[in-house]
Coordinates of N, CA and C in Angstrom, one line a residue:
Chain W
A1 N 0.6 -1.2 0.1 CA -0.2 -0.1 0.0 C 1.0 1.4 0.1
Q2 N 0.5 2.1 -0.5 CA 1.1 3.3 -0.6 C 0.9 4.5 0.7
T3 N 1.9 5.1 1.1 CA 1.9 6.1 2.1 C 2.4 7.3 1.8
V4 N 1.9 8.3 2.8 CA 2.6 9.5 2.2 C 2.6 10.3 3.7
T5 N 3.9 10.8 3.9 CA 4.1 11.4 5.2 C 4.7 12.6 4.9
Q6 N 4.2 13.5 6.0 CA 4.5 14.8 6.0 C 4.8 15.0 7.4
S7 N 6.3 15.4 7.6 CA 6.8 15.4 8.9 C 6.7 16.7 9.7
Q8 N 6.2 17.8 8.8 CA 6.2 18.9 9.7 C 4.6 19.1 9.6
P9 N 4.0 19.3 11.0 CA 2.7 19.8 11.1 C 2.4 21.0 11.0
E10 N 3.3 21.9 11.4 CA 3.3 23.3 11.3 C 4.6 24.0 10.7
M11 N 4.5 25.3 9.9 CA 5.4 25.9 9.6 C 5.0 27.3 9.5
S12 N 5.9 28.2 9.8 CA 5.7 29.7 9.4 C 6.6 30.4 8.7
V13 N 6.3 31.5 8.4 CA 7.2 32.0 7.0 C 6.7 33.6 7.0
Q14 N 7.8 34.4 7.3 CA 7.6 36.0 7.0 C 7.4 36.2 5.4
E15 N 6.2 37.1 5.3 CA 5.6 37.7 4.0 C 7.2 37.9 2.9
A16 N 7.2 37.4 1.8 CA 8.1 37.6 1.0 C 9.3 36.9 1.1
E17 N 9.3 35.7 2.2 CA 10.3 35.1 2.1 C 10.1 33.7 1.4
T18 N 11.1 32.9 1.6 CA 10.6 31.3 0.9 C 10.6 30.3 1.8
V19 N 9.8 29.5 1.7 CA 9.7 28.3 2.3 C 9.7 27.1 1.7
T20 N 10.1 26.0 2.6 CA 9.7 24.6 1.9 C 9.4 23.5 2.6
L21 N 8.0 23.1 2.3 CA 7.3 22.0 2.9 C 7.7 20.6 2.4
S22 N 8.0 19.7 3.3 CA 8.7 18.4 2.8 C 7.5 17.1 3.0
C23 N 7.5 16.4 2.1 CA 6.9 15.3 1.9 C 7.8 14.0 1.4
T24 N 7.4 12.8 2.1 CA 7.8 11.9 1.3 C 6.5 10.5 1.1
Y25 N 7.4 9.8 0.6 CA 6.1 8.9 0.0 C 6.7 7.6 0.0
D26 N 5.9 6.3 -0.1 CA 6.3 5.0 -0.1 C 5.3 4.4 -0.9
T27 N 6.3 3.7 -2.0 CA 5.3 2.7 -3.3 C 6.2 1.8 -3.8
S28 N 5.7 1.0 -4.3 CA 6.6 0.1 -5.2 C 6.3 0.5 -6.7
E29 N 5.5 1.4 -7.0 CA 5.2 1.9 -8.6 C 6.4 2.1 -9.1
N30 N 6.7 2.2 -10.2 CA 7.4 3.0 -11.1 C 7.1 4.2 -11.7
N31 N 5.7 4.2 -12.2 CA 5.0 5.3 -12.7 C 3.7 5.7 -11.8
Y32 N 3.6 7.0 -11.1 CA 2.8 7.7 -10.5 C 2.8 9.0 -10.7
Y33 N 1.8 9.7 -10.0 CA 1.8 11.2 -10.1 C 2.0 11.8 -8.6
L34 N 2.2 12.9 -8.2 CA 2.2 13.3 -7.1 C 2.0 15.0 -7.1
F35 N 1.0 15.4 -5.9 CA 0.3 16.7 -6.1 C 0.7 17.3 -4.9
W36 N 0.6 18.7 -4.7 CA 0.1 19.5 -3.5 C -0.9 20.0 -3.8
Y37 N -1.6 20.1 -2.7 CA -3.2 20.8 -2.9 C -3.2 21.6 -1.5
K38 N -3.9 22.7 -1.8 CA -3.9 24.0 -0.6 C -5.2 23.7 -0.3
Q39 N -5.6 24.0 1.0 CA -6.5 24.2 1.8 C -6.5 25.3 2.5
P40 N -7.3 26.5 2.2 CA -7.1 27.8 3.0 C -8.5 27.7 4.2
P41 N -8.4 28.7 5.0 CA -9.4 28.7 5.7 C -11.0 28.5 5.1
S42 N -11.4 28.8 4.0 CA -12.5 28.2 3.6 C -12.7 26.8 3.3
R43 N -11.6 25.8 3.4 CA -11.6 24.5 3.1 C -11.8 23.9 2.2
Q44 N -12.0 25.0 1.1 CA -11.8 24.3 -0.5 C -10.3 23.8 -0.7
M45 N -10.6 22.5 -1.6 CA -9.2 21.8 -2.0 C -8.8 22.7 -3.0
I46 N -7.8 23.0 -3.1 CA -7.1 23.8 -4.6 C -5.9 23.3 -4.9
L47 N -5.5 22.7 -6.4 CA -4.4 22.2 -6.8 C -3.6 23.3 -6.6
V48 N -2.3 22.8 -6.1 CA -1.3 23.7 -6.3 C -0.2 23.3 -7.4
I49 N 0.2 22.1 -7.4 CA 0.9 21.7 -8.7 C 0.8 20.2 -8.6
R50 N 1.3 19.8 -9.7 CA 1.7 18.3 -10.0 C 2.7 17.9 -10.5
Q51 N 3.1 16.8 -10.4 CA 4.4 16.0 -10.8 C 4.1 14.8 -11.6
E52 N 4.5 14.4 -12.7 CA 4.7 13.0 -13.3 C 6.0 12.4 -12.8
A53 N 5.9 11.1 -12.3 CA 7.2 10.3 -11.6 C 8.0 10.3 -12.9
Y54 N 7.4 9.8 -14.2 CA 8.3 9.9 -15.5 C 9.2 10.9 -15.7
K55 N 8.9 12.1 -15.4 CA 9.5 13.4 -15.7 C 10.6 13.8 -14.8
Q56 N 12.0 14.1 -15.2 CA 13.0 14.3 -14.5 C 12.7 15.7 -13.9
Q57 N 12.2 16.4 -15.0 CA 12.3 18.2 -14.8 C 11.3 18.3 -13.6
N58 N 11.6 19.1 -12.4 CA 10.6 19.4 -11.3 C 9.7 20.4 -12.0
A59 N 8.1 20.3 -11.5 CA 7.2 21.0 -11.9 C 7.3 22.5 -11.3
T60 N 6.8 23.4 -12.1 CA 7.1 24.7 -11.4 C 5.5 25.5 -12.0
E61 N 5.1 26.1 -11.1 CA 4.0 27.0 -11.2 C 4.0 28.4 -10.5
N62 N 4.6 29.2 -11.4 CA 4.7 30.6 -10.8 C 5.5 30.8 -9.7
R63 N 5.0 31.1 -8.4 CA 5.8 31.2 -7.3 C 6.1 29.7 -6.4
F64 N 5.3 28.6 -6.8 CA 5.5 27.2 -6.5 C 6.6 26.4 -7.3
S65 N 7.2 25.6 -6.7 CA 8.0 24.8 -7.5 C 8.3 23.6 -6.7
V66 N 8.6 22.4 -6.9 CA 8.9 21.1 -6.4 C 10.3 20.6 -6.8
N67 N 10.8 20.0 -5.6 CA 12.0 19.1 -5.7 C 11.6 18.0 -5.5
F68 N 11.5 17.6 -6.7 CA 11.3 15.8 -6.6 C 12.7 14.8 -6.9
Q69 N 12.9 14.2 -6.0 CA 13.9 13.2 -5.8 C 13.2 11.7 -5.7
K70 N 13.2 10.8 -6.9 CA 12.6 9.6 -7.2 C 13.3 8.6 -6.5
A71 N 14.4 8.6 -6.4 CA 15.1 7.6 -5.7 C 15.1 7.7 -4.4
A72 N 14.9 8.8 -3.5 CA 14.7 9.3 -2.2 C 13.1 9.3 -1.9
K73 N 12.1 8.9 -2.7 CA 11.0 9.1 -2.7 C 10.6 10.2 -2.1
S74 N 11.0 11.3 -2.5 CA 10.8 12.5 -1.7 C 10.2 13.8 -3.0
F75 N 9.3 14.6 -2.1 CA 8.5 15.6 -3.0 C 8.0 16.6 -2.3
S76 N 9.5 17.6 -2.2 CA 9.0 19.0 -1.4 C 8.5 20.0 -2.4
L77 N 7.9 21.2 -1.7 CA 7.3 22.2 -2.3 C 7.8 23.5 -1.7
K78 N 8.3 24.1 -2.6 CA 9.1 25.5 -2.1 C 8.2 26.8 -2.8
I79 N 7.9 27.6 -1.7 CA 7.0 28.7 -2.0 C 8.0 29.6 -1.9
S80 N 8.0 30.5 -2.9 CA 8.9 31.9 -2.9 C 8.2 33.1 -3.1
D81 N 8.6 34.3 -2.6 CA 7.9 35.4 -2.2 C 6.5 34.8 -1.6
S82 N 6.6 34.4 -0.3 CA 5.4 34.3 0.8 C 4.3 35.4 0.6
Q83 N 3.0 34.9 0.4 CA 2.3 36.0 0.5 C 1.1 35.6 1.6
L84 N 0.5 36.4 2.3 CA -0.3 36.3 3.3 C -1.4 35.3 2.8
G85 N -1.8 35.6 1.6 CA -2.9 34.4 0.9 C -2.6 33.0 0.8
D86 N -1.0 33.0 1.0 CA -0.6 31.4 1.2 C -0.9 30.8 2.3
T87 N -1.2 31.4 3.4 CA -1.6 30.7 4.4 C -2.6 29.9 4.3
A88 N -2.4 28.4 5.2 CA -3.4 27.4 4.6 C -2.7 26.0 4.9
M89 N -3.5 25.1 5.0 CA -3.2 23.8 5.0 C -2.7 23.3 3.7
Y90 N -1.5 22.7 3.8 CA -0.9 22.1 2.5 C -0.8 20.6 2.6
F91 N -1.5 19.8 1.6 CA -1.4 18.2 1.8 C -0.9 17.9 0.5
C92 N 0.2 16.8 0.7 CA 1.0 16.4 0.0 C 0.0 15.1 -0.8
A93 N -0.1 14.7 -1.9 CA -0.8 13.5 -2.2 C -0.2 12.6 -3.4
F94 N -0.4 11.4 -3.3 CA 0.1 10.3 -4.4 C -1.2 9.6 -5.1
M95 N -0.7 9.5 -6.3 CA -1.9 8.9 -7.0 C -1.3 7.7 -8.1
K96 N -1.4 6.4 -8.2 CA -1.0 5.4 -8.9 C -1.8 6.0 -10.5
P97 N -0.9 5.4 -11.4 CA -1.0 6.0 -12.9 C -2.5 5.5 -13.5
W98 N -3.1 4.7 -12.9 CA -4.5 4.2 -13.6 C -5.5 5.4 -13.7
N99 N -6.2 5.0 -14.8 CA -7.2 6.3 -15.0 C -8.0 6.7 -14.1
T100 N -8.5 5.7 -13.2 CA -9.5 6.5 -12.3 C -9.0 6.3 -10.9
D101 N -7.4 6.3 -10.6 CA -7.6 6.0 -9.4 C -7.6 7.0 -8.4
K102 N -7.5 6.8 -7.4 CA -7.8 7.9 -6.3 C -6.4 8.8 -5.5
L103 N -6.6 9.7 -5.0 CA -5.3 10.2 -4.4 C -5.6 9.8 -3.0
I104 N -4.3 9.5 -2.6 CA -4.0 9.4 -1.2 C -3.0 10.6 -0.6
F105 N -3.7 11.2 0.4 CA -3.0 12.2 1.1 C -2.2 12.1 2.4
G106 N -1.6 12.9 2.4 CA -0.6 12.9 3.7 C -1.3 13.8 4.8
T107 N -0.6 13.9 6.1 CA -1.5 14.2 7.3 C -1.4 16.0 6.8
G108 N -1.0 16.6 6.2 CA -0.9 18.0 5.9 C 0.3 18.9 6.9
T109 N 0.4 19.9 6.1 CA 1.4 20.8 6.9 C 0.8 22.2 7.0
R110 N 0.4 22.8 8.2 CA -0.4 24.0 8.5 C 0.9 25.3 8.4
L111 N 0.7 26.0 7.0 CA 1.7 27.2 7.0 C 1.0 28.5 7.1
Q112 N 1.8 29.3 8.2 CA 1.2 30.4 8.2 C 2.2 31.3 8.0
V113 N 1.7 32.6 7.0 CA 2.3 33.6 6.7 C 2.2 34.6 7.4
F114 N 3.4 35.1 7.8 CA 3.3 36.6 8.9 C 3.6 37.7 8.2
P115 N 2.8 38.9 8.3 CA 3.5 40.2 7.7 C 4.7 40.8 8.4
Chain X
A1 N -15.8 28.8 -15.6 CA -15.9 27.8 -15.8 C -16.6 27.0 -14.5
A2 N -17.3 25.9 -15.3 CA -18.2 25.2 -14.2 C -17.3 24.3 -13.2
G3 N -17.5 24.3 -12.2 CA -16.8 23.6 -11.0 C -17.9 22.6 -10.4
V4 N -17.4 21.5 -9.5 CA -18.1 20.6 -9.0 C -19.0 21.4 -7.7
I5 N -20.1 20.8 -8.1 CA -21.3 21.8 -7.1 C -21.7 20.4 -6.1
Q6 N -21.5 20.7 -4.9 CA -22.1 19.6 -3.6 C -23.2 20.2 -3.0
S7 N -24.1 19.8 -2.9 CA -25.4 20.2 -1.8 C -26.1 19.1 -1.0
P8 N -26.4 19.6 0.3 CA -26.2 20.9 0.9 C -24.9 21.2 1.1
R9 N -24.6 22.7 1.5 CA -23.6 23.1 2.1 C -23.1 22.7 3.5
H10 N -24.4 22.8 4.2 CA -24.3 22.4 5.5 C -25.5 21.9 5.8
L11 N -25.3 20.7 6.7 CA -26.3 19.6 7.2 C -26.4 19.5 8.7
I12 N -27.3 19.7 9.6 CA -27.3 19.3 10.8 C -28.2 18.3 11.1
K13 N -27.8 16.8 11.6 CA -28.8 16.0 11.9 C -28.6 15.4 13.4
E14 N -29.7 14.7 13.7 CA -29.5 14.0 15.1 C -29.0 12.8 14.9
K15 N -28.5 12.2 16.1 CA -27.9 10.9 16.1 C -29.0 9.8 15.6
R16 N -28.8 8.7 14.7 CA -29.5 7.8 14.3 C -30.4 8.2 13.0
E17 N -30.2 9.4 12.5 CA -31.0 10.2 11.3 C -30.3 9.5 10.3
T18 N -31.0 10.1 8.9 CA -30.6 9.5 8.0 C -30.0 11.0 7.1
A19 N -29.0 10.8 6.3 CA -28.5 12.2 5.5 C -28.5 12.1 4.2
T20 N -28.3 12.6 3.1 CA -28.0 12.3 1.9 C -27.3 13.6 1.1
L21 N -26.4 13.2 0.8 CA -25.2 14.6 0.0 C -25.4 14.2 -1.5
K22 N -25.4 15.4 -2.3 CA -25.5 15.1 -3.5 C -24.2 15.9 -4.3
C23 N -23.9 15.3 -5.4 CA -22.5 15.9 -5.9 C -22.7 16.1 -7.5
Y24 N -22.9 17.1 -8.1 CA -22.7 17.1 -9.4 C -21.4 17.7 -10.2
P25 N -20.7 16.5 -10.8 CA -19.2 16.8 -11.4 C -19.5 17.7 -12.6
I26 N -18.1 18.0 -12.9 CA -17.7 19.1 -13.8 C -18.4 18.6 -15.2
P27 N -19.2 19.2 -16.1 CA -19.4 18.5 -17.1 C -18.6 17.8 -18.2
R28 N -18.9 16.5 -18.5 CA -18.2 15.6 -19.3 C -17.0 14.8 -18.3
H29 N -17.1 14.9 -17.0 CA -16.4 14.3 -16.0 C -17.3 13.1 -15.7
D30 N -16.7 11.9 -16.1 CA -17.2 10.6 -15.8 C -16.7 10.0 -14.4
T31 N -15.8 10.4 -13.7 CA -15.7 9.9 -12.5 C -15.7 10.5 -11.1
V32 N -16.2 10.1 -10.3 CA -16.5 11.0 -9.0 C -16.1 10.3 -7.9
Y33 N -15.5 10.9 -6.9 CA -14.9 10.4 -5.8 C -15.5 11.1 -4.3
W34 N -15.8 10.4 -3.3 CA -16.1 10.8 -2.2 C -14.9 10.9 -1.0
Y35 N -14.7 12.0 -0.5 CA -13.7 11.7 0.6 C -14.5 12.6 1.9
Q36 N -14.0 12.0 3.0 CA -14.4 12.5 4.4 C -13.2 13.2 4.9
Q37 N -13.4 14.2 5.6 CA -12.3 14.8 6.4 C -12.8 15.4 7.9
G38 N -12.5 14.7 8.8 CA -12.8 14.9 10.2 C -12.1 16.3 10.3
P39 N -12.2 16.8 11.7 CA -11.5 17.9 12.1 C -10.3 17.7 12.3
G40 N -9.1 18.7 11.7 CA -8.1 18.2 11.8 C -7.3 17.3 11.1
Q41 N -8.0 16.7 10.4 CA -7.4 15.3 9.7 C -7.2 15.5 8.1
D42 N -6.6 14.6 7.6 CA -6.7 14.4 6.0 C -7.7 14.0 5.7
P43 N -8.2 14.5 4.2 CA -9.2 13.7 3.7 C -9.0 12.2 3.5
Q44 N -10.0 11.3 3.6 CA -9.9 10.0 3.5 C -10.9 9.6 2.6
F45 N -10.4 8.8 1.9 CA -11.0 8.2 0.7 C -12.1 7.4 1.2
L46 N -13.4 7.3 0.8 CA -14.6 6.8 1.1 C -14.8 5.7 -0.2
I47 N -15.1 6.2 -1.5 CA -15.5 5.4 -2.5 C -15.4 6.6 -3.9
S48 N -15.6 5.7 -5.0 CA -15.2 6.2 -6.2 C -16.2 5.7 -7.5
F49 N -16.8 6.2 -8.3 CA -17.3 5.7 -9.6 C -16.9 6.4 -10.8
Y50 N -16.9 5.4 -11.8 CA -16.4 5.4 -13.1 C -17.5 4.9 -13.8
E51 N -18.3 6.1 -14.7 CA -19.2 5.5 -15.8 C -20.1 4.6 -14.9
K52 N -20.8 5.4 -13.8 CA -21.9 4.7 -13.2 C -21.5 3.4 -12.3
M53 N -20.6 2.8 -12.5 CA -20.0 1.7 -11.7 C -19.0 2.0 -10.5
Q54 N -19.1 1.5 -9.4 CA -18.3 1.7 -8.6 C -17.1 1.0 -9.0
S55 N -15.9 2.0 -8.6 CA -14.6 1.7 -9.3 C -13.5 1.6 -8.1
D56 N -13.7 1.7 -7.2 CA -12.9 1.7 -5.5 C -13.7 2.0 -4.6
K57 N -13.0 1.3 -3.3 CA -13.9 1.6 -2.2 C -12.7 1.7 -1.2
G58 N -13.0 2.7 -0.2 CA -12.0 2.7 0.9 C -12.6 2.6 2.1
S59 N -12.4 3.2 3.2 CA -12.9 3.1 4.3 C -14.4 3.8 4.7
I60 N -15.1 3.2 3.8 CA -16.6 3.9 3.6 C -17.5 2.7 5.0
P61 N -18.0 3.3 5.8 CA -18.8 2.4 6.8 C -20.1 1.6 5.9
D62 N -20.0 0.6 6.6 CA -21.6 -0.2 6.0 C -22.7 0.6 6.0
R63 N -22.7 1.5 6.9 CA -24.0 2.6 7.2 C -24.1 3.4 5.8
F64 N -23.0 3.7 4.9 CA -23.1 4.7 4.0 C -23.1 3.9 2.7
S65 N -23.9 4.4 1.8 CA -23.9 3.8 0.1 C -23.6 5.1 -0.5
A66 N -23.8 4.5 -1.7 CA -23.5 5.6 -2.6 C -23.8 5.2 -4.0
Q67 N -24.0 6.0 -5.1 CA -24.2 5.6 -6.4 C -24.0 6.7 -7.2
Q68 N -23.7 6.4 -8.8 CA -23.8 7.5 -9.7 C -24.8 7.3 -10.7
F69 N -25.5 8.3 -10.9 CA -26.6 8.3 -11.8 C -26.3 8.4 -13.4
S70 N -27.2 8.1 -14.3 CA -27.0 8.2 -15.6 C -26.5 9.8 -15.9
D71 N -27.0 10.5 -15.2 CA -26.3 12.3 -15.7 C -25.0 12.3 -15.2
Y72 N -24.2 11.2 -14.3 CA -23.3 11.2 -13.9 C -23.1 12.2 -12.3
H73 N -24.4 12.4 -11.8 CA -24.5 12.9 -10.7 C -24.3 11.6 -9.5
S74 N -23.6 12.1 -8.2 CA -23.7 11.1 -7.4 C -24.3 11.5 -6.2
E75 N -24.8 10.4 -5.4 CA -25.4 10.7 -3.9 C -24.7 9.9 -3.2
L76 N -24.5 10.5 -1.9 CA -23.8 9.8 -0.6 C -25.1 9.7 0.3
N77 N -25.5 8.5 0.5 CA -26.5 8.1 1.5 C -25.8 7.5 3.0
M78 N -26.0 8.5 4.0 CA -25.6 8.0 5.3 C -26.8 7.6 6.3
S79 N -26.6 6.5 6.9 CA -27.6 6.2 7.6 C -27.4 5.9 9.0
S80 N -28.3 6.0 10.2 CA -27.8 5.6 11.8 C -26.8 6.5 12.1
L81 N -26.9 7.8 11.8 CA -25.7 8.7 11.9 C -25.2 8.6 13.4
E82 N -23.8 8.5 13.4 CA -23.1 8.8 14.8 C -22.5 9.9 14.7
L83 N -22.2 10.4 16.4 CA -21.5 11.8 16.5 C -19.9 11.8 15.4
G84 N -19.5 10.6 15.6 CA -18.1 10.4 14.7 C -18.3 10.8 13.2
D85 N -19.4 10.6 12.7 CA -19.6 11.2 11.2 C -19.8 12.5 10.9
S86 N -19.7 13.2 11.8 CA -19.4 14.9 12.0 C -17.9 15.2 10.9
A87 N -18.1 15.6 9.9 CA -17.1 15.8 9.2 C -17.5 16.8 7.9
L88 N -16.4 17.0 7.2 CA -16.5 17.8 5.9 C -16.6 16.7 4.8
Y89 N -17.1 16.5 4.0 CA -17.6 15.6 2.8 C -17.3 16.3 1.6
F90 N -16.2 15.8 0.7 CA -15.9 16.2 -0.3 C -16.1 15.4 -1.4
C91 N -16.7 15.9 -2.5 CA -16.9 15.6 -3.8 C -15.7 15.8 -4.6
A92 N -15.6 15.0 -5.7 CA -13.9 15.5 -6.6 C -14.5 14.7 -7.8
S93 N -14.4 15.4 -8.9 CA -14.6 14.7 -10.2 C -13.5 14.7 -11.1
S94 N -13.3 13.9 -12.2 CA -12.2 13.8 -13.0 C -12.7 13.2 -14.6
L95 N -12.0 13.2 -15.4 CA -12.2 12.9 -16.6 C -11.3 11.6 -16.4
G96 N -11.9 10.1 -16.3 CA -11.3 8.9 -16.1 C -10.6 8.4 -17.6
D97 N -11.6 8.6 -18.6 CA -11.2 8.2 -20.0 C -10.5 9.3 -20.7
R98 N -9.0 8.8 -20.6 CA -8.3 10.2 -21.6 C -7.0 9.7 -21.9
A99 N -6.4 10.4 -22.9 CA -5.1 9.6 -23.5 C -3.9 9.7 -22.6
V100 N -3.6 10.5 -22.0 CA -2.4 10.7 -21.4 C -2.6 11.8 -20.1
G101 N -1.5 11.9 -19.5 CA -1.6 12.6 -18.5 C -2.2 12.3 -17.1
A102 N -2.1 13.1 -16.2 CA -2.5 12.8 -15.0 C -3.8 12.7 -14.6
N103 N -4.5 12.1 -13.7 CA -5.7 12.0 -13.4 C -6.1 12.9 -12.4
V104 N -6.3 14.2 -13.0 CA -6.4 15.6 -11.9 C -7.8 15.6 -11.5
L105 N -7.9 15.6 -10.3 CA -9.4 15.7 -9.5 C -9.4 17.2 -9.3
T106 N -10.5 17.4 -9.6 CA -11.3 18.7 -9.3 C -12.4 18.7 -8.1
F107 N -12.1 19.3 -6.8 CA -13.0 19.3 -5.9 C -14.0 20.3 -5.5
G108 N -15.1 19.8 -5.0 CA -16.1 20.6 -4.7 C -16.1 21.5 -3.5
A109 N -16.8 22.3 -3.1 CA -16.5 22.9 -2.1 C -16.9 22.3 -0.4
G110 N -17.4 21.3 -0.5 CA -17.8 20.6 0.4 C -18.9 20.3 1.1
S111 N -19.6 19.3 1.9 CA -20.6 19.5 2.3 C -20.3 19.2 4.0
R112 N -20.5 20.3 4.9 CA -20.3 20.0 6.4 C -21.6 19.5 7.2
L113 N -21.3 18.1 7.6 CA -22.4 17.7 8.4 C -22.0 17.5 9.5
T114 N -23.0 18.0 10.6 CA -22.7 18.2 11.9 C -24.0 17.1 12.4
V115 N -23.6 16.0 13.4 CA -24.3 15.5 14.0 C -24.4 15.7 15.5
L116 N -25.8 15.7 16.0 CA -25.9 16.1 17.3 C -26.4 15.2 18.4

């Protein structure tokens, strides 16, 4: 069975600074997908970024980028130029590559951005 | 753009009552997922449907049942409600039958169930 581990229950960062959230996972699959979802106080689940395991290049979406280390089964999220609106719960998630497979979430990291 | 619509947004029930949550996926999406998120918890997968057939089952109690209808909307039926069923219930949809690329789930805003 696949597992996703987020070892940082809470993180804080000052506005405009950079922060990195950690995520490790365990799987015997060679191909899979990894995601970061953001859940602000509104509780809406919002996709931040995704990575295909067969792609060596790290995914980037504006201020958000990942460091994907397949051999180490590590998938960290870097947020640059942090903004107050980035304050949220961040969930790392894993998915097998089958068409209708589900997301398996980590326990989340609560990020607080301070002015 | 159309999103995943969930109703009701809030629901208050007494113990042992029954509740039904509805989910309307994004148009053309044929796969629906249900997740339960307790207070301070990560979302837990309950069940999913592809083309109106159950495609996967997670930690869904026997008191719960779900189905996907011909118009692809889905309903989650919960009976004999317990205090521990109080949670945020998410529905997500995706396009299961696609050529390439990640199966990206789009989530609804959730239905908050409170059991008193």
